[in-house]
Coordinates of C-alpha atoms and ligand atoms in Angstrom, one line a residue:
X1 CA 97.7 103.3 81.4
X2 CA 93.9 103.8 81.1
X3 CA 91.9 100.6 80.5
X4 CA 89.7 101.1 77.6
X5 CA 86.1 100.2 78.4
X6 CA 84.8 97.1 76.7
X7 CA 81.8 97.1 74.5
X8 CA 78.4 97.1 76.4
X9 CA 76.5 93.8 76.4
X10 CA 73.3 93.6 74.5
X11 CA 71.5 93.4 77.8
X12 CA 73.0 96.8 78.9
X13 CA 72.3 98.4 75.5
X14 CA 68.6 97.6 75.7
X15 CA 68.1 99.2 79.2
X16 CA 66.7 102.7 79.1
X17 CA 67.0 103.5 82.8
X18 CA 69.4 102.2 85.4
X19 CA 66.5 100.7 87.3
X20 CA 65.9 98.3 84.5
X21 CA 69.4 96.8 84.9
X22 CA 69.7 93.7 87.0
X23 CA 72.7 94.4 89.3
X24 CA 73.5 90.7 89.5
X25 CA 73.7 90.5 85.7
X26 CA 75.8 93.7 85.6
X27 CA 78.2 92.2 88.2
X28 CA 78.4 88.9 86.2
X29 CA 79.3 90.9 83.1
X30 CA 82.1 92.8 84.9
X31 CA 83.6 89.7 86.6
X32 CA 83.5 87.8 83.2
X33 CA 86.6 89.8 82.1
X34 CA 88.8 88.5 84.9
X35 CA 90.6 85.1 84.9
X36 CA 88.4 82.6 86.8
X37 CA 90.5 82.7 90.0
X38 CA 90.6 86.5 90.1
X39 CA 86.9 86.7 89.4
X40 CA 86.1 84.3 92.3
X41 CA 88.1 86.5 94.6
X42 CA 86.8 89.9 93.4
X43 CA 83.2 88.6 93.4
X44 CA 83.3 88.5 97.2
X45 CA 84.3 92.2 97.3
X46 CA 81.6 93.3 94.8
X47 CA 78.2 92.8 96.3
X48 CA 74.6 93.9 95.6
X49 CA 73.1 95.4 98.7
X50 CA 70.4 93.1 100.0
X51 CA 69.3 91.5 103.2
X52 CA 70.2 87.9 104.0
X53 CA 67.8 87.8 107.0
X54 CA 66.2 90.3 109.5
X55 CA 69.5 91.6 110.9
X56 CA 72.2 90.8 108.3
X57 CA 73.2 91.9 104.8
X58 CA 75.0 89.9 102.2
X59 CA 78.5 89.6 103.6
X60 CA 81.3 91.5 101.9
X61 CA 85.0 90.6 101.9
X62 CA 87.2 93.4 103.1
X63 CA 90.6 94.0 104.6
X64 CA 92.4 91.3 102.6
X65 CA 95.3 92.0 100.3
X66 CA 94.7 93.4 96.9
X67 CA 95.4 90.9 94.1
X68 CA 98.7 91.7 92.5
X69 CA 98.3 93.3 89.1
X70 CA 95.0 94.9 89.9
X71 CA 95.2 98.7 90.1
X72 CA 94.0 99.5 93.6
X73 CA 93.0 102.7 95.4
X74 CA 94.9 101.8 98.5
X75 CA 97.8 103.5 100.4
X76 CA 100.4 101.7 102.5
X77 CA 100.7 101.2 106.2
X78 CA 103.3 104.1 106.5
X79 CA 100.9 106.4 104.6
X80 CA 98.1 105.7 107.1
X81 CA 100.3 106.1 110.2
X82 CA 102.3 109.2 109.2
X83 CA 100.0 110.8 106.7
X84 CA 96.5 110.2 108.0
X85 CA 96.7 110.0 111.8
X86 CA 99.8 111.8 112.8
X87 CA 100.0 114.2 109.9
X88 CA 97.4 116.7 111.1
X89 CA 99.0 117.4 114.5
X90 CA 100.7 120.7 114.4
X91 CA 103.3 120.5 117.2
X92 CA 104.9 117.1 116.7
X93 CA 107.9 116.7 114.5
X94 CA 107.0 113.7 112.3
X95 CA 110.3 112.3 111.1
X96 CA 110.3 109.8 108.3
X97 CA 113.2 107.3 108.6
X98 CA 113.6 106.2 105.0
X99 CA 114.1 107.3 101.5
X100 CA 113.1 110.8 100.6
X101 CA 110.4 109.5 98.2
X102 CA 108.3 108.1 101.1
X103 CA 108.7 111.3 103.1
X104 CA 108.1 113.7 100.2
X105 CA 105.0 112.0 98.9
X106 CA 103.4 111.8 102.3
X107 CA 104.0 115.5 102.9
X108 CA 100.7 117.5 103.1
X109 CA 98.9 115.1 100.7
X110 CA 95.7 115.9 102.5
X111 CA 94.6 119.5 103.0
X112 CA 94.5 119.3 106.8
X113 CA 94.3 122.7 108.4
X114 CA 95.3 123.8 111.8
X115 CA 95.1 126.8 114.2
X116 CA 98.5 127.3 116.0
X117 CA 97.1 130.4 117.8
X118 CA 95.5 128.0 120.4
X119 CA 98.9 126.4 121.2
X120 CA 100.9 128.4 123.8
X121 CA 104.3 128.0 121.9
X122 CA 102.6 128.6 118.5
X123 CA 104.4 125.7 117.0
X124 CA 103.3 124.5 113.6
X125 CA 105.5 121.9 111.8
X126 CA 102.9 120.7 109.4
X127 CA 104.4 122.7 106.5
X128 CA 107.8 121.0 106.8
X129 CA 108.9 117.6 105.5
X130 CA 111.3 115.9 107.9
X131 CA 113.2 112.8 106.6
X132 CA 116.5 111.1 107.3
X133 CA 116.8 110.6 103.5
X134 CA 118.5 107.3 103.7
X135 CA 120.7 106.3 100.7
X136 CA 122.7 103.3 99.5
X137 CA 125.3 103.7 102.2
X138 CA 122.7 103.4 105.1
X139 CA 120.9 100.5 103.3
X140 CA 124.2 98.6 103.4
X141 CA 125.7 99.7 106.8
X142 CA 122.5 100.6 108.7
X143 CA 120.8 104.0 109.3
X144 CA 120.6 104.3 113.1
X145 CA 123.5 106.8 113.3
X146 CA 121.8 109.0 110.7
X147 CA 118.5 108.8 112.6
X148 CA 120.2 109.9 115.9
X149 CA 121.7 112.9 114.0
X150 CA 118.4 113.8 112.4
X151 CA 116.6 113.8 115.8
X152 CA 119.3 115.9 117.3
X153 CA 119.2 118.4 114.4
X154 CA 115.4 118.7 114.5
X155 CA 115.6 119.2 118.3
X156 CA 118.3 121.9 118.0
X157 CA 116.5 123.9 115.4
X158 CA 112.9 123.7 116.4
X159 CA 112.8 122.8 120.2
X160 CA 109.6 120.7 119.8
X161 CA 107.7 119.0 122.7
X162 CA 107.6 115.7 120.8
X163 CA 109.3 113.9 118.0
X164 CA 107.9 110.8 116.4
X165 CA 109.8 108.5 114.0
X166 CA 108.2 106.5 111.2
X167 CA 109.8 103.3 109.7
X168 CA 109.4 102.8 106.0
X169 CA 109.9 99.5 104.0
X170 CA 113.7 99.7 103.6
X171 CA 114.1 100.4 107.3
X172 CA 112.1 97.3 108.3
X173 CA 114.2 95.3 105.7
X174 CA 117.6 96.4 107.0
X175 CA 116.5 96.0 110.6
X176 CA 117.2 99.4 112.1
X177 CA 116.0 99.4 115.7
X178 CA 114.1 102.7 115.8
X179 CA 112.7 102.0 119.2
X180 CA 116.0 101.8 121.0
X181 CA 117.2 104.9 119.1
X182 CA 114.2 106.9 120.2
X183 CA 114.4 105.7 123.8
X184 CA 118.1 106.8 123.9
X185 CA 117.3 110.2 122.4
X186 CA 114.3 110.7 124.7
X187 CA 116.6 110.2 127.7
X188 CA 119.2 112.5 126.2
X189 CA 116.9 115.4 125.1
X190 CA 114.2 115.1 127.8
X191 CA 111.2 115.4 125.5
X192 CA 108.7 112.7 124.3
X193 CA 110.3 110.8 121.4
X194 CA 109.0 107.4 120.2
X195 CA 108.8 105.4 117.0
X196 CA 106.2 103.7 114.9
X197 CA 106.9 100.3 113.2
X198 CA 104.7 101.2 110.3
X199 CA 106.7 99.8 107.3
X200 CA 104.6 100.1 104.2
X201 CA 104.4 96.4 103.6
X202 CA 103.1 95.6 107.1
X203 CA 99.4 95.6 106.5
X204 CA 96.7 95.2 103.9
X205 CA 96.2 98.9 103.5
X206 CA 96.6 102.2 105.3
X207 CA 94.2 100.9 107.9
X208 CA 97.1 99.0 109.5
X209 CA 99.0 102.3 109.8
X210 CA 96.1 104.0 111.6
X211 CA 96.1 101.2 114.1
X212 CA 99.9 101.5 114.7
X213 CA 99.6 105.3 115.1
X214 CA 96.7 105.1 117.5
X215 CA 98.3 102.4 119.6
X216 CA 101.4 104.7 119.8
X217 CA 99.4 107.7 120.9
X218 CA 97.6 105.6 123.4
X219 CA 100.8 104.2 125.0
X220 CA 103.0 107.3 124.9
X221 CA 100.7 110.4 125.0
X222 CA 97.1 110.0 126.2
X223 CA 96.8 110.5 129.9
X224 CA 99.9 112.5 130.6
X225 CA 98.1 115.7 131.8
X226 CA 95.4 115.4 134.4
X227 CA 94.3 119.1 134.4
X228 CA 90.5 119.3 134.6
X229 CA 89.2 122.0 132.2
X230 CA 86.2 124.2 132.6
X231 CA 83.0 123.2 130.8
X232 CA 79.8 121.3 131.4
X233 CA 79.7 118.9 128.5
X234 CA 83.2 117.8 127.6
X235 CA 83.8 115.5 124.6
X236 CA 86.6 114.2 122.4
X237 CA 86.0 114.1 118.7
X238 CA 87.6 110.9 117.3
X239 CA 88.2 110.2 113.6
X240 CA 87.9 113.8 112.4
X241 CA 90.9 115.1 110.4
X242 CA 90.0 118.7 109.7
X243 CA 90.2 118.4 105.9
X244 CA 89.3 121.7 104.4
X245 CA 88.5 123.1 107.8
X246 CA 85.7 120.7 108.8
X247 CA 86.8 120.6 112.5
X248 CA 86.8 124.4 112.7
X249 CA 83.1 124.6 111.9
X250 CA 82.2 121.6 114.1
X251 CA 84.0 123.3 116.9
X252 CA 82.1 126.6 116.2
X253 CA 78.8 124.7 116.2
X254 CA 79.6 122.9 119.5
X255 CA 80.5 126.2 121.1
X256 CA 77.1 127.6 120.1
X257 CA 75.4 124.6 121.8
X258 CA 77.7 124.8 124.9
X259 CA 79.7 121.6 124.2
X260 CA 83.4 121.7 124.8
X261 CA 85.9 119.7 122.7
X262 CA 88.9 118.6 124.8
X263 CA 90.8 116.9 121.9
X264 CA 90.2 116.0 118.3
X265 CA 92.0 112.9 116.9
X266 CA 93.6 114.3 115.0
X267 CA 92.4 117.3 113.0
X268 CA 93.5 120.7 114.3
X269 CA 95.2 118.8 117.0
X270 CA 98.0 119.4 119.5
X271 CA 100.2 117.3 121.8
X272 CA 98.7 119.1 124.8
X273 CA 95.2 118.3 123.8
X274 CA 96.0 114.5 123.3
X275 CA 97.7 114.4 126.7
X276 CA 94.6 115.8 128.4
X277 CA 91.9 113.9 126.4
X278 CA 91.3 111.3 129.1
X279 CA 89.5 114.0 131.1
X280 CA 86.6 114.2 128.7
X281 CA 83.2 112.7 129.5
X282 CA 82.3 111.2 126.2
X283 CA 84.0 110.1 123.0
X284 CA 82.3 110.8 119.7
X285 CA 83.4 108.8 116.7
X286 CA 83.2 110.2 113.2
X287 CA 85.4 107.8 111.1
X288 CA 84.7 104.4 112.6
X289 CA 87.4 102.5 110.8
X290 CA 90.3 104.7 111.6
X291 CA 89.8 104.8 115.4
X292 CA 87.1 102.7 116.9
X293 CA 89.6 100.7 119.0
X294 CA 90.9 103.9 120.7
X295 CA 87.4 104.6 122.0
X296 CA 87.2 101.0 123.3
X297 CA 90.6 101.3 125.0
X298 CA 89.7 104.7 126.6
X299 CA 86.5 103.2 127.9
X300 CA 88.4 100.3 129.4
X301 CA 91.2 102.3 130.9
X302 CA 89.5 105.6 131.9
X303 CA 85.7 104.8 131.9
X304 CA 84.8 107.1 129.0
X305 CA 81.8 105.8 127.0
X306 CA 81.6 106.3 123.2
X307 CA 79.0 106.7 120.6
X308 CA 79.0 106.9 116.8
X309 CA 78.0 110.3 115.3
X310 CA 78.1 111.9 111.8
X311 CA 78.4 115.6 111.0
X312 CA 78.2 115.3 107.3
X313 CA 74.8 116.2 106.0
X314 CA 72.3 118.6 107.8
X315 CA 69.9 115.7 108.8
X316 CA 72.8 113.7 110.3
X317 CA 74.2 116.7 112.1
X318 CA 70.8 117.5 113.7
X319 CA 70.5 113.8 114.6
X320 CA 74.0 113.6 116.1
X321 CA 73.5 116.8 118.1
X322 CA 70.2 115.5 119.5
X323 CA 71.9 112.2 120.4
X324 CA 74.6 114.0 122.4
X325 CA 72.1 116.1 124.2
X326 CA 69.9 113.1 125.0
X327 CA 73.0 111.3 126.3
X328 CA 73.6 114.0 128.8
X329 CA 69.8 114.2 129.5
X330 CA 70.1 117.8 130.6
X331 CA 67.0 119.9 129.5
X332 CA 69.1 123.0 129.2
X333 CA 71.3 121.3 126.6
X334 CA 68.4 119.7 124.9
X335 CA 66.6 123.0 124.5
X336 CA 69.8 124.8 123.3
X337 CA 70.5 122.2 120.7
X338 CA 66.9 122.5 119.3
X339 CA 67.3 126.3 119.1
X340 CA 70.6 125.9 117.2
X341 CA 69.1 123.3 114.8
X342 CA 66.1 125.5 114.1
X343 CA 68.3 128.5 113.4
X344 CA 70.7 126.7 111.1
X345 CA 68.0 124.8 109.1
X346 CA 66.5 128.0 107.7
X347 CA 69.4 128.5 105.2
X348 CA 69.9 124.7 104.7
X349 CA 66.3 124.2 103.6
X350 CA 66.4 127.2 101.2
X351 CA 69.6 125.8 99.6
X352 CA 68.2 122.3 99.3
X353 CA 65.1 123.5 97.5
X354 CA 67.2 125.5 95.1
X355 CA 69.7 122.7 94.2
X356 CA 67.1 120.0 94.0
X357 CA 65.6 121.7 91.0
X358 CA 68.8 120.9 89.1
X359 CA 70.1 117.7 90.8
X360 CA 67.1 115.6 91.7
X361 CA 67.3 112.0 90.4
X362 CA 70.9 112.2 89.3
X363 CA 73.3 109.4 90.2
X364 CA 76.5 109.4 92.4
X365 CA 79.2 106.9 93.0
X366 CA 81.7 107.2 95.9
X367 CA 84.8 105.1 96.8
X368 CA 86.7 106.7 99.6
X369 CA 88.0 106.2 103.1
X370 CA 86.6 104.1 105.9
X371 CA 83.3 105.9 106.7
X372 CA 83.3 108.8 104.2
X373 CA 81.6 106.8 101.4
X374 CA 78.8 106.2 103.9
X375 CA 78.6 109.7 105.5
X376 CA 78.6 111.6 102.2
X377 CA 75.6 109.7 100.9
X378 CA 73.6 111.8 103.4
X379 CA 74.6 115.0 101.6
X380 CA 73.7 113.5 98.2
X381 CA 70.3 112.4 99.6
X382 CA 69.6 115.9 100.7
X383 CA 70.1 117.1 97.1
X384 CA 67.7 114.5 95.9
X385 CA 70.5 112.4 94.3
X386 CA 70.8 108.6 94.5
X387 CA 74.1 106.8 95.4
X388 CA 74.2 103.8 93.1
X389 CA 77.5 102.3 94.3
X390 CA 79.9 103.0 97.2
X391 CA 82.8 101.4 98.9
X392 CA 85.9 101.8 100.9
X393 CA 89.6 101.4 100.2
X394 CA 90.6 100.4 103.8
X395 CA 87.4 99.3 105.6
X396 CA 86.8 96.1 107.4
X397 CA 83.5 94.1 107.3
X398 CA 82.0 95.9 110.3
X399 CA 82.2 99.3 108.5
X400 CA 80.0 97.9 105.8
X401 CA 77.7 95.5 107.7
X402 CA 77.7 96.8 111.2
X403 CA 79.5 95.9 114.4
X404 CA 77.3 92.8 115.1
X405 CA 79.5 91.0 112.6
X406 CA 82.6 91.5 114.7
X407 CA 82.6 88.0 116.2
X408 CA 82.3 86.4 112.8
X409 CA 85.4 88.2 111.3
X410 CA 88.3 85.8 110.9
X411 CA 91.5 87.0 112.4
X412 CA 94.1 86.3 109.7
X413 CA 97.9 86.7 109.8
X414 CA 97.7 90.3 108.5
X415 CA 95.6 91.3 111.4
X416 CA 97.9 89.5 113.8
X417 CA 100.7 91.5 112.4
X418 CA 99.4 94.6 114.1
X419 CA 99.8 94.7 117.9
X420 CA 96.6 94.5 120.0
X421 CA 97.2 96.3 123.3
X422 CA 96.2 94.7 126.6
X423 CA 94.3 97.4 128.4
X424 CA 93.3 97.5 132.1
X425 CA 91.6 100.0 134.3
X426 CA 94.0 102.8 135.2
X427 CA 94.5 102.4 139.0
X428 CA 94.0 106.1 139.7
X429 CA 92.3 107.6 136.7
X430 CA 89.6 105.1 136.0
X431 CA 86.3 106.9 136.6
X432 CA 83.1 105.5 135.0
X433 CA 81.3 108.6 133.6
X434 CA 77.9 106.9 133.8
X435 CA 76.5 104.2 136.1
X436 CA 78.3 100.8 135.6
X437 CA 75.0 99.0 134.7
X438 CA 74.4 101.4 131.8
X439 CA 78.0 100.9 130.7
X440 CA 77.3 97.2 130.6
X441 CA 74.0 97.5 128.8
X442 CA 75.7 100.0 126.4
X443 CA 72.7 102.3 126.6
X444 CA 72.2 105.7 128.2
X445 CA 68.8 107.6 128.2
X446 CA 67.6 105.4 125.3
X447 CA 70.8 106.2 123.3
X448 CA 72.7 103.2 122.1
X449 CA 76.4 103.3 122.9
X450 CA 79.3 101.4 121.3
X451 CA 77.5 100.7 118.1
X452 CA 77.6 101.4 114.4
X453 CA 75.2 99.9 111.8
X454 CA 77.6 100.3 108.9
X455 CA 77.0 101.5 105.4
X456 CA 74.9 98.8 103.8
X457 CA 71.6 99.3 105.8
X458 CA 71.6 103.0 104.6
X459 CA 71.8 102.1 100.9
X460 CA 68.8 101.2 98.8
X461 CA 68.2 97.4 98.7
X462 CA 68.4 95.3 95.5
X463 CA 69.6 98.1 93.2
X464 CA 72.8 99.4 94.7
X465 CA 76.3 98.0 95.3
X466 CA 78.9 98.0 98.0
X467 CA 82.3 97.5 96.4
X468 CA 85.4 97.0 98.5
X469 CA 88.8 98.2 97.2
X470 CA 87.3 98.8 93.7
X471 CA 89.8 98.3 90.8
X472 CA 90.4 100.7 88.0
X473 CA 88.8 98.2 85.5
X474 CA 85.6 97.9 87.7
X475 CA 85.5 101.7 88.1
X476 CA 85.6 102.3 84.3
X477 CA 82.9 99.6 83.7
X478 CA 80.6 101.0 86.4
X479 CA 81.0 104.5 84.9
X480 CA 80.3 103.3 81.4
X481 CA 77.2 101.3 82.4
X482 CA 75.6 103.7 84.9
X483 CA 76.9 107.1 83.7
X484 CA 76.7 108.7 87.1
X485 CA 76.5 112.5 87.2
X486 CA 79.5 112.6 89.6
X487 CA 82.1 110.3 90.9
X488 CA 83.8 110.8 94.3
X489 CA 87.2 109.3 95.2
X490 CA 90.8 110.4 95.6
X491 CA 93.6 111.9 93.6
X492 CA 94.6 108.5 92.0
X493 CA 91.2 108.2 90.3
X494 CA 90.7 111.9 89.5
X495 CA 92.0 112.2 85.9
X496 CA 90.9 108.7 84.8
X497 CA 87.3 109.7 85.8
X498 CA 87.5 113.1 84.2
X499 CA 88.6 111.5 80.9
X500 CA 85.2 110.0 80.8
X501 CA 83.7 113.5 80.6
X502 CA 82.3 113.6 84.1
X503 CA 83.2 115.6 87.2
X504 CA 85.2 114.0 89.9
X505 CA 85.0 115.2 93.5
X506 CA 87.9 114.4 95.7
X507 CA 86.8 113.5 99.2
X508 CA 90.2 112.9 100.7
X509 CA 91.5 116.4 100.4
X510 CA 88.5 118.2 98.8
X511 CA 90.9 119.8 96.2
X512 CA 90.3 123.5 96.9
X513 CA 86.8 123.2 98.5
X514 CA 85.4 122.8 101.9
X515 CA 84.6 122.8 104.7
X516 CA 81.6 120.4 104.2
X517 CA 80.8 119.4 107.8
X518 CA 77.7 120.5 109.8
X519 CA 75.0 122.8 108.5
X520 CA 77.1 125.5 106.9
X521 CA 79.4 123.0 105.3
X522 CA 76.4 121.1 103.9
X523 CA 75.3 124.3 102.0
X524 CA 78.9 124.6 100.7
X525 CA 78.8 121.1 99.4
X526 CA 75.4 121.4 97.7
X527 CA 76.5 124.4 95.7
X528 CA 79.9 122.9 94.9
X529 CA 78.3 119.7 93.5
X530 CA 75.7 121.7 91.7
X531 CA 78.4 123.8 90.0
X532 CA 80.5 120.7 89.1
X533 CA 77.6 118.7 87.7
X534 CA 76.0 121.5 85.8
X535 CA 79.2 122.9 84.3
X536 CA 79.1 122.7 80.5
X537 CA 82.8 122.0 80.2
X538 CA 82.2 118.2 80.5
X539 CA 80.3 118.1 77.3
X540 CA 83.4 119.3 75.4
X541 CA 85.7 116.6 76.7
X542 CA 86.8 113.9 74.3
X543 CA 88.8 111.0 75.8
X544 CA 91.8 109.9 73.8
X545 CA 90.2 106.5 73.2
X546 CA 87.1 108.0 71.6
X547 CA 89.3 109.3 68.7
X548 CA 91.9 106.5 68.6
X549 CA 90.1 103.5 70.1
X550 CA 93.1 101.2 70.0
X551 CA 96.7 101.7 71.1
X552 CA 99.1 99.5 69.1
X553 CA 102.7 98.7 70.2
X554 CA 105.5 96.4 69.2
X555 CA 108.3 94.8 71.3
X556 CA 111.6 96.5 70.6
X557 CA 113.1 93.3 69.2
X558 CA 110.3 92.6 66.8
Ligands
SF4_601 S1 105.1 101.1 100.5 FE1 107.1 101.3 101.6 S2 108.4 102.3 100.1 FE2 106.3 102.6 99.3 S3 105.7 104.6 100.2 FE3 105.0 103.0 101.7 S4 106.8 102.9 103.1 FE4 107.6 103.9 101.3

C-alpha cells in the first residue's frame, strides 16, 4: 500500500526555495506523525548534517533493528551472504538450503556480470538457481538427507571446484547441522565444500550476511594458492561487485596504468583468484561496510596494508589513482597515472560542461547500500547537482561519521551474534609489504592507510540530511517537501517514487544501465541522469491519489 502524503505545513507552503526551509523544523514535522516512542527512536536515525566539534558530526544511530510495522528498505542476513557477497562468483555452486522462495528471490537480483573466459574450466554457475527446496516433510523430519543428495547431484552434473551451502530461516529453526553435512561431503567428494549459518533473522540487515560470507571466505578459501603472479603493482579490489560491468572498466583502467588486480571481492570473481589473493601487495576498499574487516584480517595475517578508494566520479577516480601511485612512490607509476588521467579527462570535461547546462542546481536524494550513497554524490556534484538527503540501509555509524567513532560504538547482542575471528600472523606467509613502523603509523609516503572519513563530512553542513534505514513514510514526505529532480534507491522503492512523477535511478542493479565506474562510466552516468531528468514523460504521470485522494474500506463483517 502506498502511504498518501500528508498536507504540507504552513511553514513548508510559504518557502519558495529549499534553502529557506529549516531542516530541524522539517524533521520535527515528519516525526510528529509517529507515535511518541517511535518518533524518539526514528529521530536518532534522521539527522541534519552538522558538526558537533572540530572532528565529529552529530551522531547517527545505525545498525539497530527496524521498528516492526515500518516499511524498511532492508534485506535479510541470507540475502547479504548469498546474494551480495557470494552471488557474483562465477565458479562456486551456491546452494540454498531452504524453501524455494528464498532461493528464487535471491537469484540474480543484482545485475552482476562476469567473464568466464579468464577461468581455465570456463565454469559459470551464476545463471542457475540451486536450492534444496525443502517442504513440510523436511521441516518436520529434518532436511540433512536432502541436503546431502542435493550436494551429490550438483557435483555429479557440474563437477565444480567448490560448493557453498546457505542456511535460511527455517533451517536454523529446525536445527539442521549444515556444517557437519558439508564436512562429510567435502571428505567424500574431495572438493571445497562449506556452509554459512546466515539464517535471515540472524542480524539487523544484510550487513550481518556480508560478515558471515566474508568470514567463510577468509577461513576456507583465501590463502590456499601461493603462486606468485607477474606484475609490478599487485592489488586486490575489495567491496566491488561488478554491477553493470563496473569491475570490467576498472580493470581496463588499471591495466592502462600498469596496475594488476589479483582478485576482486567479489565482482567478476573466481575461486582461484580468491585463493591467490593473499599474494597481492595492497588492498583497495570500495564499499567500506561490506568488507572493511577482511582488509583488517588480511593485514593481520599476511601483512597486506589497505586504503580506502572510490572509483565513482571522475574526480574521485583521479584522486584514488594518485593515492595508489603515491603509496608505491615509484615515479614511473606516478607519471603513467598522470598521463592516463589527462587523457581520460578530455572527454569527461566536455560531457560535464554539456550536462551542466541542463542539470545545474537540481536536487538529488539517494538511499542505497553501505557506501554507494556517499560515492554517487561525487557524480552528482560533477553535474552541478546538490544531494539534499542520503542514507544507507545497512551501514554502521563509522560509514556515516568516519572510523574515529569505532571505539564509541556499543557492541550489542545483534553484533555479538556474528562471529568475530581471532586472527594471528600466518607462520609462513606473513610478510609485511611496507616497513613495520609505517604499518604502525598507518601512513605511507604521506598517504593515510586504514582510514575512512565517512559520508557526513562530504555533505553540505546545516542544510542536508543523513537518514539511516529510511522508511517509506519518510521517503514520501521528503519527496513531497523537497521535490528532488531524481531519487536513487533500489527496486523496492522504484514504483512508489515513480508514482510521484519523478525519475528513480536504481543503484543496486542499475536497471539496464552501466557501467558507471571510473572516467568512461562517469560519462555514461551523466548522460543517463540527464536523459531521465529531462524526459517529458514525468509531466504526464498522475498518481492514483491525485484523482482519488482517499481509499475507503469496510471490514467484511460490518
Ligand atoms: S528472512 Fe528468512 S525466510 Fe525470508 S528470505 Fe531471508 S532467509 Fe528466507
